[in-house]
mmCIF file of C-alpha atoms and ligand atoms in Angstrom:
data_model
loop_
_atom_site.group_PDB
_atom_site.id
_atom_site.type_symbol
_atom_site.label_atom_id
_atom_site.label_comp_id
_atom_site.label_asym_id
_atom_site.label_seq_id
_atom_site.Cartn_x
_atom_site.Cartn_y
_atom_site.Cartn_z
ATOM 1 C CA UNK P 285 79.126 -102.921 -25.931
ATOM 2 C CA UNK P 286 76.888 -101.193 -28.581
ATOM 3 C CA UNK P 287 74.095 -99.366 -27.783
ATOM 4 C CA UNK P 288 71.547 -102.169 -29.079
ATOM 5 C CA UNK P 289 73.486 -104.629 -27.081
ATOM 6 C CA UNK P 290 72.788 -102.488 -23.936
ATOM 7 C CA UNK P 291 69.263 -102.257 -24.738
ATOM 8 C CA UNK P 292 68.661 -105.637 -25.107
ATOM 9 C CA UNK P 293 70.540 -106.596 -22.037
ATOM 10 C CA UNK P 294 68.307 -103.877 -20.151
ATOM 11 C CA UNK P 295 65.429 -105.514 -22.005
ATOM 12 C CA UNK P 296 66.370 -109.317 -20.571
ATOM 13 C CA UNK P 297 66.910 -107.348 -16.946
ATOM 14 C CA UNK P 298 63.117 -106.067 -17.047
ATOM 15 C CA UNK P 299 61.860 -109.107 -18.366
ATOM 16 C CA UNK P 300 63.575 -111.078 -15.552
ATOM 17 C CA UNK P 301 62.413 -108.589 -13.495
ATOM 18 C CA UNK P 302 58.356 -108.661 -14.203
ATOM 19 C CA UNK P 303 58.688 -112.343 -14.299
ATOM 20 C CA UNK P 304 60.021 -112.064 -10.523
ATOM 21 C CA UNK P 305 57.275 -110.015 -9.413
ATOM 22 C CA UNK P 306 54.533 -112.479 -11.247
ATOM 23 C CA UNK P 307 56.024 -115.116 -9.749
ATOM 24 C CA UNK P 308 55.509 -113.490 -6.154
ATOM 25 C CA UNK P 309 51.815 -112.036 -7.204
ATOM 26 C CA UNK P 310 51.258 -115.841 -8.044
ATOM 27 C CA UNK P 311 52.569 -117.388 -4.961
ATOM 28 C CA UNK P 312 50.702 -114.915 -2.608
ATOM 29 C CA UNK P 313 47.534 -115.779 -4.547
ATOM 30 C CA UNK P 314 47.865 -119.383 -4.171
ATOM 31 C CA UNK P 315 48.682 -118.925 -0.312
ATOM 32 C CA UNK P 316 45.493 -117.030 -0.213
ATOM 33 C CA UNK P 317 43.353 -119.379 -1.832
ATOM 34 C CA UNK P 318 44.388 -121.874 0.273
ATOM 35 C CA UNK P 319 43.947 -120.097 3.413
ATOM 36 C CA UNK P 320 40.327 -118.984 1.930
ATOM 37 C CA UNK P 321 39.653 -122.524 1.269
ATOM 38 C CA UNK P 322 40.596 -123.307 4.990
ATOM 39 C CA UNK P 323 38.436 -121.039 6.150
ATOM 40 C CA UNK P 324 35.397 -121.735 4.090
ATOM 41 C CA UNK P 325 35.705 -125.402 5.181
ATOM 42 C CA UNK P 326 35.658 -124.849 8.808
ATOM 43 C CA UNK P 327 32.825 -121.998 8.536
ATOM 44 C CA UNK P 328 30.710 -124.437 6.442
ATOM 45 C CA UNK P 329 31.584 -128.047 7.246
ATOM 46 C CA UNK P 330 31.834 -127.934 10.891
ATOM 47 C CA UNK P 331 32.322 -131.701 12.883
ATOM 48 C CA UNK P 332 29.186 -133.380 12.713
ATOM 49 C CA UNK P 333 27.550 -133.343 15.922
ATOM 50 C CA UNK P 334 26.905 -137.556 16.491
ATOM 51 C CA UNK P 335 22.692 -137.541 16.963
ATOM 52 C CA UNK P 336 22.275 -139.498 20.086
ATOM 53 C CA UNK P 337 17.972 -139.986 18.953
ATOM 54 C CA UNK P 338 16.561 -140.829 15.906
ATOM 55 C CA UNK P 339 14.421 -137.093 16.230
ATOM 56 C CA UNK P 340 18.112 -135.590 16.329
ATOM 57 C CA UNK P 341 19.026 -138.199 13.609
ATOM 58 C CA UNK P 342 15.962 -136.558 11.257
ATOM 59 C CA UNK P 343 17.091 -133.064 12.464
ATOM 60 C CA UNK P 344 20.402 -133.308 10.998
ATOM 61 C CA UNK P 345 19.252 -134.931 7.820
ATOM 62 C CA UNK P 346 16.551 -131.838 7.294
ATOM 63 C CA UNK P 347 19.522 -129.817 8.288
ATOM 64 C CA UNK P 348 21.835 -131.379 5.561
ATOM 65 C CA UNK P 349 19.456 -131.717 2.818
ATOM 66 C CA UNK P 350 18.612 -127.608 3.184
ATOM 67 C CA UNK P 351 22.767 -127.032 2.913
ATOM 68 C CA UNK P 352 23.051 -128.951 0.004
ATOM 69 C CA UNK P 353 20.124 -127.095 -1.838
ATOM 70 C CA UNK P 354 21.878 -123.729 -0.570
ATOM 71 C CA UNK P 355 25.352 -125.085 -1.785
ATOM 72 C CA UNK P 356 24.018 -126.213 -5.068
ATOM 73 C CA UNK P 357 22.588 -122.563 -5.789
ATOM 74 C CA UNK P 358 25.555 -120.861 -5.430
ATOM 75 C CA UNK P 359 27.573 -123.448 -7.684
ATOM 76 C CA UNK P 360 25.086 -122.637 -10.130
ATOM 77 C CA UNK P 361 25.615 -119.108 -9.723
ATOM 78 C CA UNK P 362 29.194 -119.238 -9.772
ATOM 79 C CA UNK P 363 28.939 -121.596 -12.910
ATOM 80 C CA UNK P 364 27.186 -118.940 -14.743
ATOM 81 C CA UNK P 365 29.676 -116.349 -13.717
ATOM 82 C CA UNK P 366 32.425 -118.325 -15.084
ATOM 83 C CA UNK P 367 30.851 -119.523 -18.252
ATOM 84 C CA UNK P 368 30.264 -115.676 -18.901
ATOM 85 C CA UNK P 369 33.391 -114.584 -17.782
ATOM 86 C CA UNK P 370 34.807 -117.276 -20.231
ATOM 87 C CA UNK P 371 32.868 -116.369 -22.953
ATOM 88 C CA UNK P 372 34.432 -112.495 -22.451
ATOM 89 C CA UNK P 373 37.823 -113.889 -22.607
ATOM 90 C CA UNK P 374 37.227 -115.680 -25.815
ATOM 91 C CA UNK P 375 35.782 -112.485 -26.996
ATOM 92 C CA UNK P 376 38.873 -110.363 -26.369
ATOM 93 C CA UNK P 377 40.993 -113.226 -27.758
ATOM 94 C CA UNK P 378 38.764 -112.604 -31.205
ATOM 95 C CA UNK P 379 39.234 -109.170 -30.579
ATOM 96 C CA UNK P 380 43.118 -109.210 -29.992
ATOM 97 C CA UNK P 381 43.839 -111.332 -33.020
ATOM 98 C CA UNK P 382 41.766 -109.184 -35.303
ATOM 99 C CA UNK P 383 43.796 -106.158 -34.054
ATOM 100 C CA UNK P 384 47.201 -107.889 -34.174
ATOM 101 C CA UNK P 385 46.063 -109.083 -37.905
ATOM 102 C CA UNK P 386 44.764 -105.691 -38.853
ATOM 103 C CA UNK P 387 47.956 -103.631 -37.621
ATOM 104 C CA UNK P 388 50.356 -106.214 -38.901
ATOM 105 C CA UNK P 389 53.121 -103.612 -40.276
ATOM 106 C CA UNK P 390 55.212 -104.181 -43.534
ATOM 107 C CA UNK P 391 58.575 -104.637 -43.486
ATOM 108 C CA UNK P 392 59.309 -102.018 -45.609
ATOM 109 C CA UNK P 393 63.023 -101.931 -47.097
ATOM 110 C CA UNK P 394 65.141 -99.219 -48.773
ATOM 111 C CA UNK P 395 65.203 -99.784 -52.172
ATOM 112 C CA UNK P 396 68.768 -99.435 -53.318
ATOM 113 C CA UNK P 397 68.665 -99.469 -57.503
ATOM 114 C CA UNK P 398 69.910 -96.986 -59.954
ATOM 115 C CA UNK P 399 67.157 -95.061 -62.111
ATOM 116 C CA UNK P 400 68.235 -97.641 -64.788
ATOM 117 C CA UNK P 401 67.553 -100.466 -62.693
ATOM 118 C CA UNK P 402 64.381 -98.978 -61.418
ATOM 119 C CA UNK P 403 62.874 -98.270 -64.934
ATOM 120 C CA UNK P 404 63.876 -101.597 -66.430
ATOM 121 C CA UNK P 405 61.745 -103.288 -63.025
ATOM 122 C CA UNK P 406 58.545 -100.468 -63.533
ATOM 123 C CA UNK P 407 58.739 -101.122 -67.561
ATOM 124 C CA UNK P 408 59.714 -104.165 -68.762
ATOM 125 C CA UNK P 409 63.198 -105.470 -68.943
ATOM 126 C CA UNK P 410 63.688 -103.719 -72.558
ATOM 127 C CA UNK P 411 62.661 -100.365 -71.464
ATOM 128 C CA UNK P 412 62.008 -98.069 -73.953
ATOM 129 C CA UNK P 413 61.249 -94.632 -72.524
ATOM 130 C CA UNK P 414 59.201 -93.481 -75.378
ATOM 131 C CA UNK P 415 58.198 -89.653 -76.352
ATOM 132 C CA UNK P 416 55.092 -89.397 -74.525
ATOM 133 C CA UNK P 417 56.674 -91.026 -71.100
ATOM 134 C CA UNK P 418 59.650 -88.201 -71.735
ATOM 135 C CA UNK P 419 56.948 -85.465 -72.568
ATOM 136 C CA UNK P 420 55.086 -86.259 -69.408
ATOM 137 C CA UNK P 421 57.958 -86.404 -67.210
ATOM 138 C CA UNK P 422 59.171 -83.090 -68.140
ATOM 139 C CA UNK P 423 55.605 -81.912 -67.513
ATOM 140 C CA UNK P 424 55.817 -83.200 -64.275
ATOM 141 C CA UNK P 425 59.223 -81.506 -63.647
ATOM 142 C CA UNK P 426 57.493 -78.377 -64.517
ATOM 143 C CA UNK P 427 54.921 -78.566 -62.345
ATOM 144 C CA UNK P 428 56.758 -79.730 -59.180
ATOM 145 C CA UNK P 429 58.644 -76.724 -59.236
ATOM 146 C CA UNK P 430 55.789 -74.615 -59.001
ATOM 147 C CA UNK P 431 53.825 -77.205 -56.622
ATOM 148 C CA UNK P 432 54.743 -78.390 -53.030
ATOM 149 C CA UNK P 433 58.514 -80.077 -53.159
ATOM 150 C CA UNK P 434 57.404 -82.491 -51.116
ATOM 151 C CA UNK P 435 55.341 -84.284 -53.973
ATOM 152 C CA UNK P 436 58.798 -85.469 -54.628
ATOM 153 C CA UNK P 437 59.434 -86.835 -51.150
ATOM 154 C CA UNK P 438 56.514 -89.678 -51.245
ATOM 155 C CA UNK P 439 58.415 -92.735 -51.708
ATOM 156 C CA UNK P 440 62.049 -94.366 -51.204
ATOM 157 C CA UNK P 441 62.440 -95.117 -54.615
ATOM 158 C CA UNK P 442 61.660 -91.665 -56.061
ATOM 159 C CA UNK P 443 64.011 -90.130 -53.617
ATOM 160 C CA UNK P 444 66.609 -92.897 -54.435
ATOM 161 C CA UNK P 445 66.403 -91.726 -57.741
ATOM 162 C CA UNK P 446 66.638 -87.952 -57.205
ATOM 163 C CA UNK P 447 69.375 -88.597 -54.791
ATOM 164 C CA UNK P 448 71.452 -90.615 -57.511
ATOM 165 C CA UNK P 449 70.982 -88.642 -60.394
ATOM 166 C CA UNK P 450 69.067 -85.703 -59.431
ATOM 167 C CA UNK P 451 66.240 -84.071 -61.846
ATOM 168 C CA UNK P 452 69.220 -83.018 -64.307
ATOM 169 C CA UNK P 453 70.661 -85.805 -64.343
ATOM 170 C CA UNK P 454 67.593 -87.731 -64.680
ATOM 171 C CA UNK P 455 66.775 -85.354 -68.007
ATOM 172 C CA UNK P 456 70.421 -85.908 -69.235
ATOM 173 C CA UNK P 457 69.739 -89.716 -69.016
ATOM 174 C CA UNK P 458 66.699 -89.798 -70.873
ATOM 175 C CA UNK P 459 68.121 -87.281 -73.505
ATOM 176 C CA UNK P 460 71.283 -89.337 -73.873
ATOM 177 C CA UNK P 461 68.664 -92.657 -74.952
ATOM 178 C CA UNK P 462 66.782 -91.056 -77.305
HETATM 179 C C1 NAG S 618 28.584 -123.585 -18.825
HETATM 180 O O1 NAG S 618 28.961 -124.117 -19.897
HETATM 181 C C2 NAG S 618 29.138 -125.386 -19.758
HETATM 182 C C3 NAG S 618 30.122 -125.837 -20.754
HETATM 183 O O2 NAG S 618 29.769 -125.129 -21.834
HETATM 184 C C4 NAG S 618 27.683 -126.053 -20.013
HETATM 185 O O3 NAG S 618 28.190 -127.412 -19.693
HETATM 186 C C5 NAG S 618 27.099 -125.837 -18.654
HETATM 187 O O4 NAG S 618 25.595 -126.135 -18.601
HETATM 188 C C6 NAG S 618 27.207 -124.097 -18.202
HETATM 189 N N1 NAG S 618 26.276 -123.388 -17.272
HETATM 190 C C7 NAG S 618 25.397 -122.817 -17.302
HETATM 191 C C8 NAG S 618 25.059 -122.715 -15.608
HETATM 192 O O5 NAG S 618 25.147 -122.184 -18.107
#
C-alpha cells in the first residue's frame, strides 16, 4: 500500500469518526431539547383548575391574559435574538466566501520545455534573438555572477532553462544561431 493510499484511508477513517461523534452530539442535543420542553410545559402549563364560580372564572381569565402578555414579550425578545444571530451567520458566510475566494491557490505546474521552445513561446513562433537581446542576456549574466545567485531561482522555467543547458549551454546556443 502506498503512502498516499494510507493517508487517504486514514483521512476516510477520521472523517467517519468525526461524523459518528457529531451524530452522537446531535442525538444528545435532541434528547436534552425534548426534556427541556417537557419541563417547561409542566412548569408553564399546569393542569387547569376548573373554576367553580363566576369570580374564579374571572380570576382565571385575568391570570391567563397576564401569562399571554409575559410569554409574548419573551417570544418577541427571542425573535430579536434569533434575527440578530441570523444576521451574524449571514455576515460570517460572506466573510468565509470572501476569504476562500481571495486565497484560492492557483494551480502551478512545473513547465517542462526546452530552452528553444521557451524562447519561441516568449518571443513568438519565428523567434530571432537579436543583438540587443543577446547583449542584454550577456549583461545579466555578468551581473548575476556578482549579485545574489538566488536571482536565477525565481521561477521554474528559468531554472528549467538553466538545468537543461546551463548558462554556458545557453550562451553557446545563442552564439550558434548568430
Ligand atoms: C425578524 O425577522 C423577520 C424576517 O426577517 C421579520 O419579519 C421580523 O419582524 C423580525 N422580528 C423582529 C422582532 O425584529
